[in-house]
Structures are given as C-alpha cells and as structure tokens.
Amino acid sequence: MMFSVVICTYNRADSLRAALASLAAQEAPRDGSWRVLVVDNNSTDHTAQVVDEARAGDDIPGLRSVRETEQGLVVARQRGFRETTAPWVAFVDDDCTLAPDWIDEALSFLASGRPIAAFNGGVLLTPDMSPIEKHVLPLIIARHAVHELMARGV
C-alpha cells in the first residue's frame, strides 16, 4: 500500500526542519511504500534550504517540494493533493513531530483491508512536552474519496 505524506508550510523553516527530522527517523522500510512532498506556500525564509538539506541526507523516501504562490492552507493542500499520485494522502502540519513508528502503524492500518475512506488519530502531549513537541496521527485520506466528494460538489 502506497501513501504520500504532504506537508504544507509558510515561513516556518525551523518547524519544518523538526517535522522532516521526525520523518527521517521513521522505522518504516524505505521500500517505496511511502514518500514525502513539501508544499512551500510562497515562503520568504530559508524553507527551500531546509528541504534541500533534508533531501541531501537521503533519509526521507522520495522527498521533493513544489512551490505554491497562492497563499492559504486550503490552496496549498489542494496543490499537494494534485501533485501526488498515491492512493492515500497524509496531511501533516509543519509543526508536527511524528512518532518513530507512525509510518509503520499507518501502513499496517491501510493493509488491514478495512473499507475506509479516511482515518486519523489524536495529539499526544506528555507532561514533559511543550505544545510544540507533539506526536500526532494526522488525517490520511483516500484519493478515491476526495474525487467522489469533489464530484458531488462538497
């Protein structure tokens, strides 16, 4: 089962660096079952450099970025969705730190064969964490579900 992780960002290079580091630290195999796309929503900071550094590390499968010049999270997510071809798309915020087994858990759930169109988890905050240092299970949505919603005008 293949899915793409899409991270939309605007002038949050340092937060993005932490999010990408958590993806680089994933325990999941680098077997083509997942890849990452960063949608740069017209940043003026060093976002592009952060992505280039992460790409040079070669620890994040299929890491690439696109630039979306029209401002707004919805527009950026739509661009990310259009730029991916995987049957499942995970939208991860640029300030999220993913648990090391997040990709494995998502892939296992997807492989379970349940008839689902979307799923997500919650935010985990422990007493020793600041609100910025959170582990999340972001929304993952099926490509076919989005196409159906769009056809219905939703």
Short mmCIF file of N, CA and C in Angstrom, two decimals:
data_model
loop_
_atom_site.label_atom_id
_atom_site.label_comp_id
_atom_site.label_asym_id
_atom_site.label_seq_id
_atom_site.Cartn_x
_atom_site.Cartn_y
_atom_site.Cartn_z
N MET A 1 0.86 -1.18 0.00
CA MET A 1 0.00 0.00 0.00
C MET A 1 0.89 1.23 0.00
N MET A 2 0.59 2.16 -0.87
CA MET A 2 1.41 3.36 -1.02
C MET A 2 0.67 4.58 -0.52
N PHE A 3 1.41 5.45 0.17
CA PHE A 3 0.83 6.74 0.50
C PHE A 3 1.88 7.83 0.49
N SER A 4 1.39 9.05 0.28
CA SER A 4 2.24 10.23 0.27
C SER A 4 1.96 11.07 1.50
N VAL A 5 3.03 11.55 2.10
CA VAL A 5 2.92 12.49 3.21
C VAL A 5 3.10 13.89 2.62
N VAL A 6 2.12 14.76 2.83
CA VAL A 6 2.17 16.12 2.31
C VAL A 6 2.27 17.09 3.48
N ILE A 7 3.30 17.93 3.44
CA ILE A 7 3.50 18.96 4.46
C ILE A 7 3.43 20.31 3.78
N CYS A 8 2.44 21.11 4.16
CA CYS A 8 2.31 22.47 3.64
C CYS A 8 2.96 23.42 4.64
N THR A 9 3.72 24.37 4.13
CA THR A 9 4.44 25.26 5.03
C THR A 9 4.54 26.67 4.47
N TYR A 10 4.58 27.64 5.38
CA TYR A 10 4.77 29.03 5.02
C TYR A 10 5.62 29.70 6.09
N ASN A 11 6.86 30.02 5.73
CA ASN A 11 7.79 30.73 6.61
C ASN A 11 7.96 30.08 7.99
N ARG A 12 8.04 28.78 8.02
CA ARG A 12 8.24 28.06 9.28
C ARG A 12 9.37 27.05 9.08
N ALA A 13 10.46 27.51 8.54
CA ALA A 13 11.57 26.62 8.19
C ALA A 13 12.07 25.81 9.38
N ASP A 14 12.19 26.43 10.54
CA ASP A 14 12.72 25.71 11.70
C ASP A 14 11.75 24.63 12.18
N SER A 15 10.46 24.91 12.16
CA SER A 15 9.46 23.89 12.50
C SER A 15 9.49 22.77 11.47
N LEU A 16 9.59 23.15 10.20
CA LEU A 16 9.65 22.16 9.13
C LEU A 16 10.86 21.26 9.30
N ARG A 17 11.98 21.81 9.69
CA ARG A 17 13.19 21.01 9.91
C ARG A 17 12.92 19.89 10.93
N ALA A 18 12.23 20.21 12.01
CA ALA A 18 11.91 19.21 13.03
C ALA A 18 10.93 18.16 12.48
N ALA A 19 9.95 18.59 11.72
CA ALA A 19 8.99 17.65 11.13
C ALA A 19 9.70 16.69 10.17
N LEU A 20 10.59 17.24 9.35
CA LEU A 20 11.33 16.39 8.41
C LEU A 20 12.28 15.45 9.15
N ALA A 21 12.88 15.93 10.23
CA ALA A 21 13.75 15.05 11.03
C ALA A 21 12.96 13.87 11.59
N SER A 22 11.72 14.12 12.00
CA SER A 22 10.91 13.01 12.52
C SER A 22 10.56 12.02 11.41
N LEU A 23 10.43 12.49 10.19
CA LEU A 23 10.20 11.58 9.06
C LEU A 23 11.48 10.80 8.72
N ALA A 24 12.62 11.46 8.82
CA ALA A 24 13.89 10.78 8.56
C ALA A 24 14.15 9.69 9.59
N ALA A 25 13.59 9.83 10.78
CA ALA A 25 13.80 8.87 11.87
C ALA A 25 12.77 7.75 11.88
N GLN A 26 11.93 7.68 10.88
CA GLN A 26 10.92 6.64 10.85
C GLN A 26 11.55 5.25 10.78
N GLU A 27 10.93 4.31 11.48
CA GLU A 27 11.40 2.92 11.50
C GLU A 27 10.92 2.15 10.28
N ALA A 28 10.04 2.72 9.51
CA ALA A 28 9.46 2.05 8.35
C ALA A 28 10.51 1.81 7.27
N PRO A 29 10.35 0.74 6.51
CA PRO A 29 11.30 0.47 5.43
C PRO A 29 11.23 1.53 4.34
N ARG A 30 12.34 1.73 3.69
CA ARG A 30 12.42 2.65 2.55
C ARG A 30 12.24 1.82 1.29
N ASP A 31 11.03 1.27 1.14
CA ASP A 31 10.75 0.33 0.06
C ASP A 31 9.80 0.87 -1.00
N GLY A 32 9.58 2.18 -0.99
CA GLY A 32 8.70 2.79 -1.97
C GLY A 32 7.24 2.83 -1.53
N SER A 33 6.94 2.36 -0.33
CA SER A 33 5.55 2.36 0.13
C SER A 33 5.10 3.73 0.64
N TRP A 34 6.04 4.64 0.84
CA TRP A 34 5.70 6.00 1.27
C TRP A 34 6.73 6.98 0.73
N ARG A 35 6.26 8.20 0.55
CA ARG A 35 7.13 9.29 0.09
C ARG A 35 6.62 10.59 0.65
N VAL A 36 7.40 11.65 0.52
CA VAL A 36 7.08 12.92 1.16
C VAL A 36 7.14 14.07 0.15
N LEU A 37 6.14 14.94 0.24
CA LEU A 37 6.08 16.15 -0.57
C LEU A 37 5.90 17.35 0.35
N VAL A 38 6.76 18.35 0.18
CA VAL A 38 6.61 19.62 0.90
C VAL A 38 6.04 20.64 -0.08
N VAL A 39 4.95 21.28 0.33
CA VAL A 39 4.37 22.36 -0.47
C VAL A 39 4.78 23.66 0.21
N ASP A 40 5.68 24.39 -0.44
CA ASP A 40 6.15 25.68 0.05
C ASP A 40 5.16 26.73 -0.42
N ASN A 41 4.41 27.29 0.51
CA ASN A 41 3.34 28.23 0.18
C ASN A 41 3.87 29.66 0.07
N ASN A 42 4.91 29.81 -0.78
CA ASN A 42 5.48 31.11 -1.11
C ASN A 42 6.31 31.70 0.03
N SER A 43 7.06 30.84 0.72
CA SER A 43 7.88 31.28 1.85
C SER A 43 8.99 32.23 1.41
N THR A 44 9.33 33.14 2.33
CA THR A 44 10.44 34.06 2.08
C THR A 44 11.61 33.78 3.03
N ASP A 45 11.48 32.78 3.88
CA ASP A 45 12.57 32.41 4.79
C ASP A 45 13.44 31.33 4.14
N HIS A 46 14.11 30.52 4.91
CA HIS A 46 15.03 29.51 4.39
C HIS A 46 14.39 28.12 4.26
N THR A 47 13.09 28.09 3.96
CA THR A 47 12.37 26.83 3.79
C THR A 47 12.99 25.96 2.70
N ALA A 48 13.29 26.55 1.55
CA ALA A 48 13.86 25.77 0.44
C ALA A 48 15.18 25.13 0.85
N GLN A 49 15.99 25.85 1.59
CA GLN A 49 17.27 25.32 2.06
C GLN A 49 17.06 24.14 3.01
N VAL A 50 16.07 24.23 3.88
CA VAL A 50 15.77 23.14 4.81
C VAL A 50 15.40 21.87 4.04
N VAL A 51 14.56 22.03 3.02
CA VAL A 51 14.17 20.87 2.21
C VAL A 51 15.38 20.31 1.47
N ASP A 52 16.21 21.18 0.90
CA ASP A 52 17.41 20.72 0.20
C ASP A 52 18.34 19.95 1.13
N GLU A 53 18.51 20.44 2.36
CA GLU A 53 19.36 19.74 3.33
C GLU A 53 18.80 18.37 3.68
N ALA A 54 17.49 18.30 3.87
CA ALA A 54 16.86 17.01 4.18
C ALA A 54 16.97 16.05 3.00
N ARG A 55 16.82 16.58 1.79
CA ARG A 55 16.95 15.74 0.60
C ARG A 55 18.37 15.21 0.47
N ALA A 56 19.35 16.02 0.80
CA ALA A 56 20.76 15.61 0.72
C ALA A 56 21.06 14.49 1.72
N GLY A 57 20.34 14.48 2.84
CA GLY A 57 20.52 13.43 3.83
C GLY A 57 20.05 12.08 3.35
N ASP A 58 19.18 12.04 2.35
CA ASP A 58 18.72 10.82 1.71
C ASP A 58 18.06 9.84 2.68
N ASP A 59 17.44 10.36 3.75
CA ASP A 59 16.77 9.50 4.73
C ASP A 59 15.25 9.51 4.58
N ILE A 60 14.75 10.38 3.71
CA ILE A 60 13.30 10.52 3.53
C ILE A 60 12.96 10.09 2.10
N PRO A 61 12.21 9.00 1.96
CA PRO A 61 11.91 8.49 0.62
C PRO A 61 11.18 9.48 -0.26
N GLY A 62 11.67 9.64 -1.47
CA GLY A 62 11.00 10.45 -2.47
C GLY A 62 10.76 11.89 -2.09
N LEU A 63 11.57 12.43 -1.17
CA LEU A 63 11.34 13.81 -0.73
C LEU A 63 11.51 14.77 -1.91
N ARG A 64 10.48 15.57 -2.10
CA ARG A 64 10.54 16.62 -3.10
C ARG A 64 9.68 17.78 -2.62
N SER A 65 9.80 18.91 -3.31
CA SER A 65 9.00 20.07 -2.93
C SER A 65 8.46 20.76 -4.17
N VAL A 66 7.36 21.45 -3.97
CA VAL A 66 6.78 22.30 -5.01
C VAL A 66 6.47 23.63 -4.35
N ARG A 67 6.42 24.66 -5.15
CA ARG A 67 6.12 26.00 -4.64
C ARG A 67 4.72 26.37 -5.09
N GLU A 68 3.89 26.77 -4.15
CA GLU A 68 2.54 27.26 -4.44
C GLU A 68 2.51 28.75 -4.10
N THR A 69 2.33 29.59 -5.12
CA THR A 69 2.42 31.03 -4.91
C THR A 69 1.13 31.65 -4.38
N GLU A 70 0.00 30.96 -4.55
CA GLU A 70 -1.25 31.48 -3.99
C GLU A 70 -1.30 31.12 -2.51
N GLN A 71 -1.43 32.14 -1.67
CA GLN A 71 -1.41 31.93 -0.22
C GLN A 71 -2.65 31.18 0.27
N GLY A 72 -2.44 30.39 1.32
CA GLY A 72 -3.56 29.75 2.00
C GLY A 72 -3.36 28.26 2.14
N LEU A 73 -3.73 27.74 3.32
CA LEU A 73 -3.56 26.31 3.60
C LEU A 73 -4.41 25.44 2.69
N VAL A 74 -5.64 25.85 2.43
CA VAL A 74 -6.51 25.04 1.56
C VAL A 74 -5.91 24.94 0.16
N VAL A 75 -5.47 26.06 -0.37
CA VAL A 75 -4.86 26.07 -1.71
C VAL A 75 -3.60 25.20 -1.71
N ALA A 76 -2.79 25.31 -0.66
CA ALA A 76 -1.56 24.52 -0.57
C ALA A 76 -1.87 23.03 -0.49
N ARG A 77 -2.88 22.66 0.30
CA ARG A 77 -3.25 21.24 0.39
C ARG A 77 -3.81 20.72 -0.93
N GLN A 78 -4.59 21.54 -1.60
CA GLN A 78 -5.09 21.13 -2.91
C GLN A 78 -3.93 20.90 -3.88
N ARG A 79 -2.96 21.78 -3.85
CA ARG A 79 -1.78 21.62 -4.71
C ARG A 79 -1.05 20.32 -4.36
N GLY A 80 -0.86 20.07 -3.07
CA GLY A 80 -0.21 18.84 -2.64
C GLY A 80 -0.96 17.61 -3.12
N PHE A 81 -2.27 17.65 -3.02
CA PHE A 81 -3.08 16.52 -3.47
C PHE A 81 -2.92 16.30 -4.98
N ARG A 82 -2.93 17.40 -5.74
CA ARG A 82 -2.78 17.29 -7.20
C ARG A 82 -1.39 16.78 -7.59
N GLU A 83 -0.39 17.09 -6.79
CA GLU A 83 0.99 16.71 -7.12
C GLU A 83 1.33 15.27 -6.77
N THR A 84 0.47 14.60 -6.01
CA THR A 84 0.75 13.22 -5.63
C THR A 84 -0.08 12.27 -6.48
N THR A 85 0.37 11.03 -6.54
CA THR A 85 -0.37 10.01 -7.29
C THR A 85 -0.73 8.81 -6.42
N ALA A 86 -0.29 8.81 -5.18
CA ALA A 86 -0.55 7.68 -4.29
C ALA A 86 -2.04 7.57 -3.99
N PRO A 87 -2.53 6.36 -3.74
CA PRO A 87 -3.94 6.20 -3.43
C PRO A 87 -4.34 6.79 -2.07
N TRP A 88 -3.38 7.01 -1.19
CA TRP A 88 -3.63 7.61 0.13
C TRP A 88 -2.71 8.81 0.31
N VAL A 89 -3.27 9.87 0.91
CA VAL A 89 -2.51 11.08 1.15
C VAL A 89 -2.63 11.44 2.64
N ALA A 90 -1.49 11.65 3.29
CA ALA A 90 -1.45 12.06 4.69
C ALA A 90 -1.05 13.52 4.76
N PHE A 91 -1.90 14.34 5.35
CA PHE A 91 -1.58 15.75 5.54
C PHE A 91 -1.00 15.94 6.94
N VAL A 92 0.26 16.34 6.98
CA VAL A 92 0.97 16.53 8.24
C VAL A 92 1.32 18.01 8.36
N ASP A 93 1.01 18.62 9.50
CA ASP A 93 1.34 20.03 9.70
C ASP A 93 2.85 20.20 9.85
N ASP A 94 3.32 21.39 9.49
CA ASP A 94 4.77 21.65 9.53
C ASP A 94 5.32 21.76 10.94
N ASP A 95 4.47 21.81 11.95
CA ASP A 95 4.95 21.85 13.33
C ASP A 95 4.74 20.53 14.07
N CYS A 96 4.50 19.46 13.33
CA CYS A 96 4.26 18.15 13.93
C CYS A 96 5.55 17.33 14.00
N THR A 97 5.69 16.63 15.09
CA THR A 97 6.75 15.65 15.24
C THR A 97 6.08 14.28 15.28
N LEU A 98 6.39 13.45 14.33
CA LEU A 98 5.74 12.14 14.23
C LEU A 98 6.51 11.11 15.06
N ALA A 99 5.77 10.24 15.72
CA ALA A 99 6.38 9.15 16.46
C ALA A 99 7.16 8.27 15.48
N PRO A 100 8.25 7.64 15.91
CA PRO A 100 9.09 6.84 15.00
C PRO A 100 8.37 5.68 14.31
N ASP A 101 7.27 5.21 14.90
CA ASP A 101 6.54 4.10 14.28
C ASP A 101 5.30 4.57 13.52
N TRP A 102 5.15 5.87 13.32
CA TRP A 102 3.94 6.40 12.70
C TRP A 102 3.72 5.84 11.30
N ILE A 103 4.73 5.84 10.46
CA ILE A 103 4.57 5.30 9.10
C ILE A 103 4.21 3.82 9.16
N ASP A 104 4.92 3.04 9.97
CA ASP A 104 4.61 1.61 10.10
C ASP A 104 3.17 1.39 10.53
N GLU A 105 2.73 2.15 11.52
CA GLU A 105 1.35 1.99 12.01
C GLU A 105 0.33 2.35 10.93
N ALA A 106 0.58 3.43 10.22
CA ALA A 106 -0.33 3.83 9.14
C ALA A 106 -0.37 2.77 8.04
N LEU A 107 0.79 2.26 7.65
CA LEU A 107 0.84 1.23 6.62
C LEU A 107 0.13 -0.04 7.08
N SER A 108 0.30 -0.42 8.33
CA SER A 108 -0.38 -1.60 8.86
C SER A 108 -1.89 -1.43 8.83
N PHE A 109 -2.34 -0.24 9.23
CA PHE A 109 -3.77 0.02 9.22
C PHE A 109 -4.32 -0.02 7.80
N LEU A 110 -3.60 0.58 6.87
CA LEU A 110 -4.04 0.58 5.48
C LEU A 110 -4.08 -0.84 4.91
N ALA A 111 -3.14 -1.69 5.32
CA ALA A 111 -3.07 -3.06 4.83
C ALA A 111 -4.12 -3.97 5.48
N SER A 112 -4.83 -3.48 6.48
CA SER A 112 -5.79 -4.31 7.20
C SER A 112 -7.00 -4.70 6.36
N GLY A 113 -7.20 -4.00 5.27
CA GLY A 113 -8.31 -4.35 4.38
C GLY A 113 -9.66 -3.78 4.81
N ARG A 114 -9.68 -2.95 5.82
CA ARG A 114 -10.94 -2.34 6.25
C ARG A 114 -11.46 -1.42 5.15
N PRO A 115 -12.76 -1.39 4.94
CA PRO A 115 -13.34 -0.49 3.91
C PRO A 115 -13.44 0.94 4.45
N ILE A 116 -12.35 1.69 4.32
CA ILE A 116 -12.28 3.04 4.88
C ILE A 116 -12.01 4.05 3.78
N ALA A 117 -12.41 5.29 4.04
CA ALA A 117 -12.13 6.38 3.11
C ALA A 117 -11.16 7.38 3.72
N ALA A 118 -11.11 7.43 5.07
CA ALA A 118 -10.19 8.35 5.75
C ALA A 118 -10.05 7.89 7.19
N PHE A 119 -8.93 8.25 7.79
CA PHE A 119 -8.74 7.98 9.21
C PHE A 119 -7.74 8.96 9.77
N ASN A 120 -7.78 9.14 11.08
CA ASN A 120 -6.80 9.98 11.73
C ASN A 120 -6.69 9.57 13.19
N GLY A 121 -5.71 10.12 13.83
CA GLY A 121 -5.51 9.82 15.24
C GLY A 121 -5.59 11.10 16.03
N GLY A 122 -5.02 11.09 17.20
CA GLY A 122 -5.09 12.25 18.06
C GLY A 122 -3.73 12.85 18.31
N VAL A 123 -3.72 13.87 19.12
CA VAL A 123 -2.49 14.54 19.52
C VAL A 123 -2.08 13.98 20.87
N LEU A 124 -0.84 13.62 21.00
CA LEU A 124 -0.32 13.10 22.25
C LEU A 124 0.60 14.13 22.88
N LEU A 125 0.22 14.63 24.02
CA LEU A 125 1.06 15.56 24.77
C LEU A 125 1.40 14.89 26.10
N THR A 126 2.65 14.83 26.42
CA THR A 126 3.05 14.29 27.71
C THR A 126 3.47 15.45 28.60
N PRO A 127 3.49 15.25 29.92
CA PRO A 127 3.81 16.36 30.83
C PRO A 127 5.15 17.05 30.55
N ASP A 128 6.10 16.32 30.00
CA ASP A 128 7.41 16.91 29.76
C ASP A 128 7.53 17.57 28.38
N MET A 129 6.43 17.63 27.64
CA MET A 129 6.47 18.21 26.30
C MET A 129 5.80 19.58 26.28
N SER A 130 6.36 20.45 25.48
CA SER A 130 5.68 21.71 25.23
C SER A 130 4.62 21.44 24.17
N PRO A 131 3.65 22.31 24.00
CA PRO A 131 2.64 22.09 22.96
C PRO A 131 3.24 21.94 21.57
N ILE A 132 4.43 22.48 21.34
CA ILE A 132 5.05 22.37 20.02
C ILE A 132 5.63 20.98 19.80
N GLU A 133 6.05 20.32 20.87
CA GLU A 133 6.65 19.00 20.76
C GLU A 133 5.56 17.94 20.88
N LYS A 134 4.78 17.80 19.86
CA LYS A 134 3.66 16.87 19.93
C LYS A 134 3.84 15.74 18.92
N HIS A 135 3.31 14.63 19.28
CA HIS A 135 3.26 13.49 18.38
C HIS A 135 1.82 13.39 17.90
N VAL A 136 1.65 13.24 16.61
CA VAL A 136 0.29 13.24 16.07
C VAL A 136 0.11 12.10 15.08
N LEU A 137 -1.14 11.76 14.88
CA LEU A 137 -1.54 10.90 13.78
C LEU A 137 -2.46 11.76 12.92
N PRO A 138 -1.90 12.42 11.92
CA PRO A 138 -2.69 13.34 11.11
C PRO A 138 -3.71 12.62 10.23
N LEU A 139 -4.54 13.41 9.62
CA LEU A 139 -5.54 12.89 8.71
C LEU A 139 -4.89 12.22 7.51
N ILE A 140 -5.35 11.04 7.21
CA ILE A 140 -4.94 10.34 6.00
C ILE A 140 -6.21 10.06 5.23
N ILE A 141 -6.23 10.43 3.97
CA ILE A 141 -7.45 10.32 3.19
C ILE A 141 -7.19 9.59 1.88
N ALA A 142 -8.18 8.84 1.45
CA ALA A 142 -8.07 8.07 0.21
C ALA A 142 -8.30 8.98 -0.98
N ARG A 143 -7.49 8.82 -2.00
CA ARG A 143 -7.64 9.62 -3.22
C ARG A 143 -9.04 9.45 -3.81
N HIS A 144 -9.55 8.21 -3.84
CA HIS A 144 -10.88 7.98 -4.43
C HIS A 144 -11.96 8.70 -3.65
N ALA A 145 -11.81 8.84 -2.34
CA ALA A 145 -12.81 9.54 -1.53
C ALA A 145 -12.83 11.03 -1.87
N VAL A 146 -11.69 11.63 -2.08
CA VAL A 146 -11.63 13.04 -2.43
C VAL A 146 -12.26 13.28 -3.80
N HIS A 147 -11.94 12.41 -4.76
CA HIS A 147 -12.53 12.56 -6.09
C HIS A 147 -14.05 12.46 -6.02
N GLU A 148 -14.57 11.55 -5.20
CA GLU A 148 -16.01 11.41 -5.07
C GLU A 148 -16.63 12.65 -4.44
N LEU A 149 -16.01 13.18 -3.40
CA LEU A 149 -16.51 14.39 -2.75
C LEU A 149 -16.50 15.56 -3.73
N MET A 150 -15.44 15.68 -4.51
CA MET A 150 -15.34 16.77 -5.47
C MET A 150 -16.43 16.65 -6.55
N ALA A 151 -16.70 15.41 -6.97
CA ALA A 151 -17.74 15.19 -7.98
C ALA A 151 -19.11 15.58 -7.45
N ARG A 152 -19.31 15.43 -6.14
CA ARG A 152 -20.58 15.80 -5.52
C ARG A 152 -20.65 17.29 -5.20
N GLY A 153 -19.55 18.00 -5.40
CA GLY A 153 -19.53 19.43 -5.14
C GLY A 153 -19.33 19.77 -3.67
N VAL A 154 -18.82 18.83 -2.91
CA VAL A 154 -18.59 19.06 -1.47
C VAL A 154 -17.27 19.75 -1.26
#
